[in-house]
Short mmCIF file of C-alpha atoms in Angstrom, two decimals:
data_model
loop_
_atom_site.label_atom_id
_atom_site.label_comp_id
_atom_site.label_asym_id
_atom_site.label_seq_id
_atom_site.Cartn_x
_atom_site.Cartn_y
_atom_site.Cartn_z
CA MET A 333 -2.01 31.31 35.50
CA SER A 334 -5.76 31.46 35.45
CA SER A 335 -8.51 29.99 36.44
CA PHE A 336 -8.96 28.19 33.07
CA PHE A 337 -5.46 27.21 32.47
CA TRP A 338 -5.53 25.46 35.59
CA LEU A 339 -8.92 23.39 34.45
CA MET A 340 -7.47 22.71 31.25
CA ILE A 341 -4.04 21.00 32.90
CA GLY A 342 -6.47 18.93 35.05
CA GLY A 343 -8.58 17.80 32.10
CA ALA A 344 -5.37 16.95 30.43
CA VAL A 345 -4.26 15.10 33.57
CA VAL A 346 -7.33 12.61 33.56
CA SER A 347 -7.26 12.43 30.08
CA CYS A 348 -3.94 11.41 29.52
CA LEU A 349 -3.79 9.17 32.06
CA VAL A 350 -6.74 7.53 30.74
CA VAL A 351 -5.59 7.26 27.17
CA LEU A 352 -1.87 6.13 27.96
CA LEU A 353 -3.39 3.82 30.68
CA LEU A 354 -5.19 1.81 27.52
CA ILE A 355 -2.10 2.23 24.88
CA GLY A 356 0.11 0.34 28.21
CA ARG A 357 -2.50 -2.34 28.10
CA ARG A 358 -2.17 -2.96 24.14
CA ASN A 359 -0.77 -5.60 22.32
CA GLU A 360 1.51 -4.23 19.99
CA ARG A 361 2.38 -7.47 18.50
CA LEU A 362 -1.59 -9.07 18.10
CA ILE A 363 -1.86 -5.33 16.97
CA ARG A 364 0.15 -5.71 13.76
CA ARG A 365 -0.63 -9.34 13.10
CA ASP A 366 -4.24 -8.08 12.86
CA TRP A 367 -2.81 -5.74 10.28
CA GLU A 368 -1.12 -8.32 8.18
CA MET A 369 -4.01 -10.36 8.25
CA LEU A 370 -6.88 -7.78 6.37
CA LEU A 371 -6.93 -9.73 3.54
CA THR A 372 -10.58 -11.82 3.73
CA PRO A 373 -10.27 -15.28 2.90
CA ARG A 374 -11.35 -14.83 -0.73
CA GLY A 375 -9.77 -12.07 -1.57
CA GLU A 376 -6.63 -13.61 -0.32
CA LYS A 377 -7.20 -16.76 -2.22
CA VAL A 378 -7.73 -14.49 -5.45
CA TYR A 379 -4.13 -13.52 -4.70
CA GLY A 380 -3.10 -16.69 -4.13
CA ALA A 381 -4.05 -17.81 -7.10
CA ILE A 382 -2.98 -14.63 -9.44
CA GLU A 383 0.26 -15.03 -7.86
CA GLY A 384 0.58 -18.33 -8.52
CA LYS A 385 -0.50 -17.94 -12.69
CA VAL A 386 1.79 -15.07 -12.74
CA ARG A 387 5.06 -16.73 -11.49
CA THR A 388 4.75 -19.87 -13.09
CA GLU A 389 4.41 -18.01 -16.46
CA LEU A 390 7.31 -15.92 -15.85
CA GLY A 391 9.05 -18.87 -14.49
CA MET A 392 8.64 -20.77 -17.62
CA ALA A 393 9.61 -17.86 -19.59
CA ASP A 394 12.72 -17.13 -17.07
CA LEU A 395 13.55 -21.03 -17.91
CA SER A 396 13.71 -21.15 -21.63
CA PHE A 397 16.03 -17.45 -21.17
CA GLU A 398 18.17 -19.15 -18.92
CA HIS A 399 18.49 -22.00 -21.15
CA ALA A 400 18.89 -19.65 -24.02
CA LEU A 401 21.85 -18.24 -22.40
CA VAL A 402 23.32 -21.65 -21.41
CA TYR A 403 23.04 -22.74 -25.13
CA ARG A 404 24.33 -19.52 -26.25
CA GLU A 405 27.48 -20.22 -24.03
CA LEU A 406 27.89 -23.77 -25.46
CA GLY A 407 27.97 -21.94 -28.67
CA THR A 408 24.72 -23.63 -30.18
CA THR A 409 23.19 -20.39 -31.15
CA GLU A 410 20.41 -21.65 -33.41
CA GLU A 411 19.13 -23.60 -30.23
CA ALA A 412 19.45 -20.55 -28.18
CA ILE A 413 17.38 -18.21 -30.68
CA ARG A 414 14.55 -21.12 -30.49
CA LEU A 415 14.82 -21.34 -26.84
CA LEU A 416 14.55 -17.51 -27.09
CA ASP A 417 11.43 -17.21 -28.87
CA VAL A 418 10.09 -20.22 -26.94
CA GLY A 419 10.39 -17.64 -23.82
CA TYR A 420 8.93 -14.41 -26.02
CA ARG A 421 5.71 -16.59 -26.63
CA VAL A 422 4.86 -17.14 -23.16
CA ILE A 423 5.60 -13.59 -22.74
CA GLU A 424 3.42 -12.40 -26.01
CA LYS A 425 0.68 -14.61 -23.83
CA PHE A 426 1.63 -13.58 -19.90
CA SER A 427 2.16 -9.49 -21.41
CA PRO A 428 -1.90 -8.83 -22.12
CA ASP A 429 -3.10 -10.81 -18.93
CA MET A 430 -0.72 -8.49 -17.09
CA LEU A 431 -1.94 -5.77 -18.62
CA ARG A 432 -5.72 -6.79 -17.91
CA LEU A 433 -5.00 -7.37 -14.33
CA LEU A 434 -3.62 -3.60 -14.22
CA ALA A 435 -6.61 -2.22 -15.85
CA ALA A 436 -8.75 -3.51 -13.85
CA MET A 437 -6.58 -3.03 -10.67
CA ALA A 438 -7.01 0.79 -12.01
CA THR A 439 -11.20 0.94 -11.75
CA PHE A 440 -10.86 -0.18 -8.06
CA SER A 441 -8.08 2.88 -7.33
CA ARG A 442 -10.37 4.86 -5.73
CA MET A 443 -10.63 2.13 -2.56
CA VAL A 444 -6.94 2.92 -2.41
CA SER A 445 -7.43 5.72 -0.59
CA ALA A 446 -8.83 4.44 2.91
CA ILE A 447 -5.78 2.71 3.81
CA ALA A 448 -2.21 1.64 1.69
CA PRO A 449 0.01 4.95 0.51
CA VAL A 450 1.31 4.09 -2.66
CA GLN A 451 4.61 4.21 -3.25
CA PRO A 452 6.66 5.55 -6.55
CA LEU A 453 8.72 3.03 -8.37
CA ARG A 454 12.59 3.11 -8.21
CA PRO A 455 14.39 3.76 -11.50
CA LYS A 456 17.54 1.71 -10.04
CA ASN A 457 15.63 -1.37 -9.72
CA PHE A 458 15.04 -1.11 -13.42
CA ARG A 459 18.17 -2.02 -16.11
CA LEU A 460 16.38 -0.96 -19.13
CA VAL A 461 17.01 2.61 -19.97
CA GLN A 462 13.67 3.66 -21.36
CA VAL A 463 11.80 1.58 -18.41
CA SER A 464 14.14 3.19 -15.76
CA SER A 465 13.28 7.14 -17.20
CA LEU A 466 9.85 6.35 -16.83
CA ALA A 467 10.19 5.32 -13.77
CA TYR A 468 11.93 8.53 -12.95
CA LEU A 469 8.78 10.27 -14.83
CA HIS A 470 6.45 8.39 -12.34
CA GLY A 471 8.71 9.87 -9.70
CA VAL A 472 8.26 13.06 -10.76
CA LEU A 473 4.51 12.95 -11.77
CA HIS A 474 3.84 10.98 -8.51
CA GLN A 475 4.78 14.32 -6.15
CA PHE A 476 1.86 15.74 -8.20
CA LEU A 477 -0.67 14.09 -8.06
CA VAL A 478 -2.34 14.70 -4.24
CA SER A 479 -4.35 11.60 -3.54
CA ALA A 480 -3.63 7.85 -2.83
CA SER A 481 -6.06 6.79 -5.93
CA GLU A 482 -4.59 9.05 -8.47
CA ARG A 483 -1.15 7.91 -7.64
CA TYR A 484 -2.50 4.51 -7.56
CA ARG A 485 -3.61 5.15 -11.18
CA LEU A 486 -0.96 6.27 -12.53
CA LYS A 487 1.48 3.50 -10.96
CA MET A 488 -1.24 0.83 -13.14
CA TYR A 489 -0.68 3.09 -16.42
CA ILE A 490 3.39 3.04 -15.59
CA LEU A 491 3.39 -0.21 -15.15
CA GLY A 492 1.17 -0.64 -18.10
CA ARG A 493 3.61 1.36 -20.39
CA SER A 494 6.98 -0.62 -19.17
CA PHE A 495 5.49 -3.77 -19.46
CA GLY A 496 4.57 -3.08 -23.55
CA LEU A 497 8.20 -1.52 -23.24
CA ALA A 498 9.35 -4.13 -22.11
CA THR A 499 7.87 -7.09 -24.63
CA ARG A 500 8.43 -4.51 -27.54
CA PHE A 501 12.52 -4.43 -26.63
CA LEU A 502 12.38 -8.14 -26.36
CA LEU A 503 10.61 -9.07 -29.62
CA ARG A 504 13.58 -6.59 -31.16
CA SER A 505 16.58 -8.46 -30.18
CA ILE A 506 14.79 -12.07 -30.84
CA GLN A 507 14.45 -10.68 -33.97
CA THR A 508 17.73 -8.89 -34.85
CA LEU A 509 19.70 -12.63 -33.22
CA GLY A 510 17.39 -14.43 -35.49
CA LEU A 511 18.21 -12.36 -38.81
CA SER A 512 22.15 -11.95 -37.72
CA PRO A 513 23.45 -14.58 -34.70
CA GLU A 514 26.81 -14.06 -35.86
CA ALA A 515 26.95 -10.43 -35.81
CA ALA A 516 29.20 -8.46 -33.84
CA ASP A 517 26.47 -6.42 -31.70
CA THR A 518 25.17 -9.71 -30.80
CA LYS A 519 26.38 -9.40 -26.93
CA ARG A 520 24.41 -6.21 -27.13
CA GLU A 521 21.47 -7.92 -27.38
CA TRP A 522 22.20 -10.62 -25.18
CA ASP A 523 22.75 -8.28 -22.24
CA GLN A 524 19.65 -6.46 -23.28
CA ILE A 525 17.53 -9.84 -23.21
CA GLU A 526 19.14 -10.12 -19.64
CA ALA A 527 18.02 -6.91 -18.40
CA ILE A 528 14.68 -6.86 -20.08
CA ARG A 529 14.57 -10.22 -17.27
CA SER A 530 15.51 -8.83 -14.69
CA ASP A 531 12.92 -5.66 -15.52
CA PHE A 532 9.93 -8.54 -16.27
CA GLN A 533 10.84 -9.59 -12.33
CA THR A 534 10.65 -6.01 -11.17
CA LEU A 535 7.57 -4.60 -12.79
CA THR A 536 5.67 -8.34 -12.14
CA ASP A 537 6.80 -7.50 -8.32
CA GLU A 538 5.37 -4.46 -7.99
CA SER A 539 2.32 -5.17 -9.57
CA LEU A 540 1.96 -8.30 -7.45
CA ASP A 541 2.55 -6.08 -4.76
CA SER A 542 0.00 -3.45 -6.05
CA LEU A 543 -2.72 -5.95 -6.45
CA ARG A 544 -1.94 -6.80 -2.88
CA ILE A 545 -2.66 -3.13 -0.97
CA LEU A 546 -5.91 -2.73 -2.99
CA LEU A 547 -7.10 -6.47 -1.97
CA THR A 548 -5.75 -5.32 1.37
CA ALA A 549 -7.85 -2.16 0.89
CA MET A 550 -10.84 -3.43 -0.61
CA ALA A 551 -11.05 -6.20 3.03
CA ARG A 552 -12.30 -3.74 4.81
CA GLU A 553 -15.29 -2.52 2.72
CA ASP A 554 -15.47 -5.90 1.70
CA ARG A 555 -16.54 -5.51 -1.79
CA GLN A 556 -16.79 -8.79 -4.24
CA ASP A 557 -17.11 -6.87 -7.76
CA LEU A 558 -13.54 -6.77 -8.05
CA LEU A 559 -12.96 -10.18 -7.08
CA ARG A 560 -14.95 -11.27 -9.14
CA GLN A 561 -13.23 -9.68 -12.16
CA ILE A 562 -9.85 -10.07 -11.61
CA ALA A 563 -10.36 -13.43 -10.27
CA PRO A 564 -8.43 -15.78 -12.69
CA ARG A 565 -10.40 -18.16 -14.96
CA MET B 1121 21.28 25.19 43.57
CA SER B 1122 22.51 22.73 46.27
CA LEU B 1123 25.44 20.55 45.63
CA ALA B 1124 23.35 17.13 45.79
CA GLN B 1125 20.98 19.03 42.64
CA GLN B 1126 24.43 19.97 40.87
CA ALA B 1127 25.58 16.49 41.37
CA PHE B 1128 22.08 14.93 39.46
CA GLY B 1129 22.11 17.67 37.49
CA TRP B 1130 25.85 16.48 35.33
CA PHE B 1131 24.86 12.86 36.43
CA GLY B 1132 21.44 13.58 33.79
CA ALA B 1133 23.44 15.44 31.81
CA ALA B 1134 25.36 12.79 31.28
CA GLN B 1135 22.50 10.22 30.98
CA GLY B 1136 21.62 12.41 28.09
CA PHE B 1137 24.34 12.38 25.98
CA ALA B 1138 24.62 8.75 26.30
CA LEU B 1139 20.61 8.72 24.74
CA LEU B 1140 21.88 10.53 22.18
CA ALA B 1141 24.96 8.60 21.18
CA THR B 1142 22.75 5.24 21.54
CA LEU B 1143 20.37 7.32 19.17
CA LEU B 1144 22.89 8.43 16.49
CA TRP B 1145 24.82 4.83 17.39
CA ARG B 1146 21.43 3.06 16.30
CA ARG B 1147 20.58 5.28 13.52
CA HIS B 1148 17.00 6.51 15.03
CA TYR B 1149 18.14 9.79 13.61
CA ARG B 1150 16.92 8.19 9.70
CA ARG B 1151 13.39 7.63 10.99
CA MET B 1152 12.94 10.56 13.59
CA PRO B 1153 15.45 13.25 13.29
CA VAL B 1154 13.46 16.12 15.63
CA PHE B 1155 13.61 13.46 18.54
CA VAL B 1156 17.44 13.10 18.20
CA LEU B 1157 17.73 17.09 17.64
CA TYR B 1158 15.19 17.41 20.95
CA VAL B 1159 17.67 15.41 22.98
CA GLY B 1160 20.44 16.81 21.99
CA GLY B 1161 19.50 20.57 21.53
CA VAL B 1162 18.06 20.20 25.59
CA GLN B 1163 21.45 18.79 26.83
CA VAL B 1164 23.42 21.11 25.12
CA PHE B 1165 21.41 24.11 26.89
CA ASN B 1166 21.01 22.13 30.27
CA VAL B 1167 24.85 22.32 30.00
CA VAL B 1168 24.88 25.91 29.63
CA TYR B 1169 22.48 26.67 32.33
CA MET B 1170 24.42 24.45 34.61
CA LEU B 1171 27.46 26.18 33.77
CA HIS B 1172 25.52 29.57 34.24
CA PRO B 1173 22.63 29.13 36.66
CA THR B 1174 20.60 32.06 35.81
CA TRP B 1175 17.07 32.75 35.18
CA GLU B 1176 18.12 33.99 31.55
CA THR B 1177 19.57 30.60 31.08
CA TYR B 1178 16.65 28.84 32.81
CA MET B 1179 14.02 30.73 30.23
CA LEU B 1180 16.44 29.55 27.26
CA LEU B 1181 16.56 26.53 27.62
CA GLN B 1182 12.99 25.86 28.86
CA ILE B 1183 12.19 28.23 25.07
CA VAL B 1184 14.21 25.63 23.30
CA ALA B 1185 12.54 22.58 24.54
CA ALA B 1186 9.21 24.03 24.41
CA SER B 1187 10.10 24.68 20.79
CA LEU B 1188 11.88 21.33 19.92
CA ARG B 1189 9.26 19.60 21.81
CA LEU B 1190 6.04 21.23 19.29
CA GLY B 1191 8.45 19.83 16.54
CA LEU B 1192 8.67 16.26 18.16
CA SER B 1193 5.04 15.97 18.31
CA LEU B 1194 4.58 17.24 14.80
CA GLU B 1195 7.20 14.41 13.74
CA LEU B 1196 5.72 11.94 16.05
CA THR B 1197 2.28 12.43 14.51
CA ASN B 1198 3.94 12.14 10.41
CA CYS B 1199 5.94 9.24 11.95
CA ILE B 1200 2.84 7.11 13.32
CA PHE B 1201 0.27 8.47 10.12
CA SER B 1202 2.40 8.55 7.35
CA ALA B 1203 1.34 4.48 5.92
CA PHE B 1204 -2.65 5.69 7.18
CA PRO B 1205 -3.71 8.67 4.63
CA ALA B 1206 -7.45 8.44 6.03
CA ALA B 1207 -6.11 8.38 9.76
CA ALA B 1208 -2.97 11.22 8.77
CA VAL B 1209 -5.79 13.77 7.38
CA THR B 1210 -7.88 13.40 11.04
CA ALA B 1211 -4.41 13.57 13.16
CA ARG B 1212 -3.26 16.92 11.39
CA ARG B 1213 -6.68 18.58 12.00
CA VAL B 1214 -6.47 17.69 15.76
CA MET B 1215 -2.94 19.13 15.12
CA LEU B 1216 -4.06 22.35 13.63
CA LEU B 1217 -6.85 22.68 16.08
CA ILE B 1218 -4.97 22.20 19.50
CA LEU B 1219 -2.47 24.73 17.87
CA VAL B 1220 -4.94 27.66 17.12
CA ALA B 1221 -6.77 26.74 20.24
CA THR B 1222 -3.25 27.32 22.33
CA ALA B 1223 -2.93 30.54 20.22
CA VAL B 1224 -5.72 31.68 20.84
CA THR B 1225 -6.52 31.03 24.41
CA ALA B 1226 -2.65 32.14 25.07
CA MET B 1227 -3.46 35.55 23.23
CA ALA B 1228 -7.06 36.11 24.86
CA THR B 1229 -5.64 35.18 28.95
CA ALA B 1230 -2.39 37.74 28.28
CA PRO B 1231 -2.61 40.41 30.63
CA PRO B 1232 -2.16 43.35 28.59
CA ASN B 1233 0.73 45.37 30.83
CA ALA B 1234 2.69 42.20 30.45
CA THR B 1235 6.34 42.31 30.74
CA TYR B 1236 8.57 40.04 28.55
CA THR B 1237 9.80 38.22 31.38
CA ARG B 1238 6.57 37.10 32.43
CA MET B 1239 5.21 36.84 29.02
CA HIS B 1240 7.85 34.15 28.78
CA ALA B 1241 6.53 32.72 32.19
CA GLU B 1242 3.39 32.41 30.98
CA SER B 1243 4.30 31.32 27.40
CA VAL B 1244 5.92 27.86 28.45
CA PRO B 1245 3.56 26.19 30.79
CA ARG B 1246 1.01 26.84 27.74
CA MET B 1247 3.61 25.25 25.21
CA ALA B 1248 4.24 22.26 27.56
CA SER B 1249 -0.32 21.81 28.03
CA ALA B 1250 0.16 22.50 24.10
CA ALA B 1251 2.05 19.87 23.53
CA ILE B 1252 0.51 17.37 26.18
CA TRP B 1253 -2.84 17.64 24.73
CA MET B 1254 -0.91 16.94 20.99
CA PHE B 1255 0.39 13.85 22.72
CA THR B 1256 -3.04 12.75 24.09
CA ALA B 1257 -4.60 13.07 20.86
CA LEU B 1258 -2.42 11.46 18.79
CA ALA B 1259 -2.33 8.29 21.80
CA ALA B 1260 -6.45 8.51 21.49
CA LEU B 1261 -6.58 8.50 17.79
CA VAL B 1262 -4.16 5.62 17.61
CA LEU B 1263 -7.13 3.62 19.79
CA TRP B 1264 -9.51 4.87 17.80
CA TYR B 1265 -8.16 3.47 14.17
CA ARG B 1266 -5.92 0.57 16.27
CA LEU B 1267 -2.67 1.53 14.72
CA PRO B 1268 0.84 -0.19 14.96
CA LEU B 1269 3.08 1.35 17.01
CA ALA B 1270 7.09 1.05 16.46
CA PRO B 1271 8.95 0.64 20.00
CA MET B 1272 10.87 4.10 20.07
CA PRO B 1273 7.47 6.42 18.72
CA ARG B 1274 5.55 4.57 21.52
CA ALA B 1275 7.68 4.90 24.30
CA ILE B 1276 8.13 8.58 23.31
CA LEU B 1277 4.59 8.94 23.93
CA VAL B 1278 4.16 6.64 26.64
CA GLY B 1279 6.94 8.15 28.43
CA TYR B 1280 7.16 12.10 27.33
CA ALA B 1281 3.22 12.62 28.31
CA PRO B 1282 3.43 11.95 31.88
CA TYR B 1283 6.27 13.96 32.17
CA LEU B 1284 5.16 16.64 30.57
CA LEU B 1285 2.15 16.62 32.89
CA LEU B 1286 3.96 16.21 36.36
CA PHE B 1287 6.40 19.45 34.29
CA THR B 1288 3.37 21.65 33.41
CA ILE B 1289 2.28 21.43 37.34
CA LEU B 1290 5.64 21.99 38.62
CA ILE B 1291 6.51 24.99 36.56
CA SER B 1292 3.11 26.22 36.67
CA LEU B 1293 3.59 26.21 41.04
CA LEU B 1294 6.70 27.85 40.34
CA PHE B 1295 5.45 30.91 38.25
CA GLU B 1296 2.85 31.27 40.46
CA SER B 1297 4.25 31.12 43.58
CA GLY B 1298 7.80 31.71 43.14
CA SER B 1299 8.45 30.55 47.14
CA PRO B 1300 11.86 28.90 47.83
CA ARG B 1301 10.56 26.20 48.94
CA VAL B 1302 8.72 25.28 45.97
CA ARG B 1303 12.00 26.18 43.76
CA LEU B 1304 13.40 23.50 46.18
CA TRP B 1305 10.80 20.97 45.02
CA VAL B 1306 11.14 21.74 41.41
CA GLY B 1307 14.60 21.33 41.30
CA TYR B 1308 14.35 18.59 42.54
CA LEU B 1309 11.26 16.60 41.15
CA ASP B 1310 12.12 18.16 37.23
CA PRO B 1311 15.50 16.23 37.21
CA LEU B 1312 14.76 12.96 38.67
CA ALA B 1313 11.60 12.93 36.54
CA PHE B 1314 13.66 13.76 33.71
CA PHE B 1315 16.31 10.93 34.74
CA VAL B 1316 13.91 8.35 34.92
CA LEU B 1317 12.20 9.04 31.07
CA PHE B 1318 15.49 9.55 29.68
CA ASN B 1319 16.63 6.11 30.77
CA TYR B 1320 13.66 4.59 29.46
CA TRP B 1321 14.30 5.99 26.49
CA LEU B 1322 17.93 5.01 26.75
CA ARG B 1323 16.85 1.38 26.83
CA VAL B 1324 14.40 1.19 24.55
CA ALA B 1325 16.46 2.89 21.91
CA TRP B 1326 19.19 0.61 22.63
CA ARG B 1327 17.09 -2.43 22.18
CA THR B 1328 15.26 -1.17 19.00
CA VAL B 1329 16.63 -0.38 15.42
CA PRO B 1330 14.59 2.04 13.91
CA GLU B 1331 12.34 0.50 10.87
CA SER B 1332 14.08 2.80 7.91
CA ALA B 1333 17.43 1.51 8.98
CA LEU B 1334 16.85 -1.90 7.89
CA PRO B 1335 17.71 -3.11 4.26
CA ALA B 1336 14.69 -1.98 2.03
CA ALA B 1337 12.97 -5.68 1.43
CA PRO B 1338 9.44 -6.22 -0.32
CA PRO B 1339 7.12 -6.64 2.49
CA ALA B 1340 6.81 -10.49 3.89
CA TRP B 1341 3.38 -12.01 3.02
CA PRO B 1342 2.03 -15.10 4.35
CA PRO B 1343 1.89 -17.91 1.97
CA VAL B 1344 -1.59 -18.82 0.40
CA GLY B 1345 -3.66 -20.86 2.80
CA ALA B 1346 -1.63 -19.26 5.74
CA LEU B 1347 -4.24 -17.55 6.47
CA ALA B 1348 -7.76 -20.15 6.19
CA PRO B 1349 -9.65 -20.28 9.02
CA GLY B 1350 -7.89 -22.31 11.24
CA ARG B 1351 -4.33 -22.46 10.55
CA VAL B 1352 -2.43 -20.34 13.42
CA THR B 1353 0.06 -17.47 11.94
CA PRO B 1354 3.35 -16.98 14.17
#
């Protein structure tokens, strides 16, 4: 063995022991907690406000759909359709807000590359075939993109399209039920409404999770412009 | 190989298989498959060496262990940095630099008339040295970026690098002098260090469950106001 090799071993002994000593003295629990608390107070406030607004609106729509299902089981079809219509109106208002939020989030996608990995949507989490297909497409396209920011933008786009698709299907199902409430294929429409409800929930969860990733990444750079843009008024 | 060395060797092998069983039982293979392969591979070739204690089987054990060790260090890089893309890019560059530097120094310092056996004897400590640098660099990057470490990767990082230091020094002395006294010391110290290391890993593997084995759930998020100044988050 050459003297250079022994010199390298000596260097490795010193550096390795110093680094491992520092690693050994770290408090892993404290570090994990720090990572979980990366949001700035303002970012956290914005996230809380958006989450509250979104969950409330979706909850209202969900309640209408739930009551509609109950009335339908009781045989009061007209009242059930009226409640479906109420739920749709809430969704009709909720969906553009959500699309605007996703568009604003996509604008700031560059900041995501600083920290967080972007996970593709899982097709099995969706019940509508069309939305599930979009999630499959997302999974494939995700593999072709390299940077986290591109992947993030793609996810925002797919989420936006999925919201649009689910809203359209909801409208179509309600219209079909309104036109022929006693027809044989009403069960299929009610099943579709049930699936749309579930998919709206999943899409909202995914959107909020993406927002959290963005705000977490942003907290490191202390950017206030996004907060101003997406903060609910 | 003395009777005491043989007894210690078999005891160590039994512990190694216990570690392998624990890793499989606790599903650590889902998150760290190369580590499980390393533990299994080393134990199998260790048993082969104990049944046929020749220079060839010993070298075979060392070459297999060195190869799997490199794979393990790359797996550890992926495991620690996969959630942090910016830090992962730096880690990959550092790993590549160390691998290239090791290859270049190995080529540059190899004597032109070296025999096949001598080349093997030279390569084992060099590969171990490269692994030490890789583990040290990983630990340094973890400190630099203040990254969280899961229990099992932490145990590998903290336990394996000191063992490798001892192993590299011992095996370099063995190849350098080849005297019976050095061989005797290496025969006792190396299995003892390996025994302590595996015991540590066994305890950590038994006590922890890999994160990927847990059912998938959305990340927990503190309730609104929980992070406000003055509030204590558990």
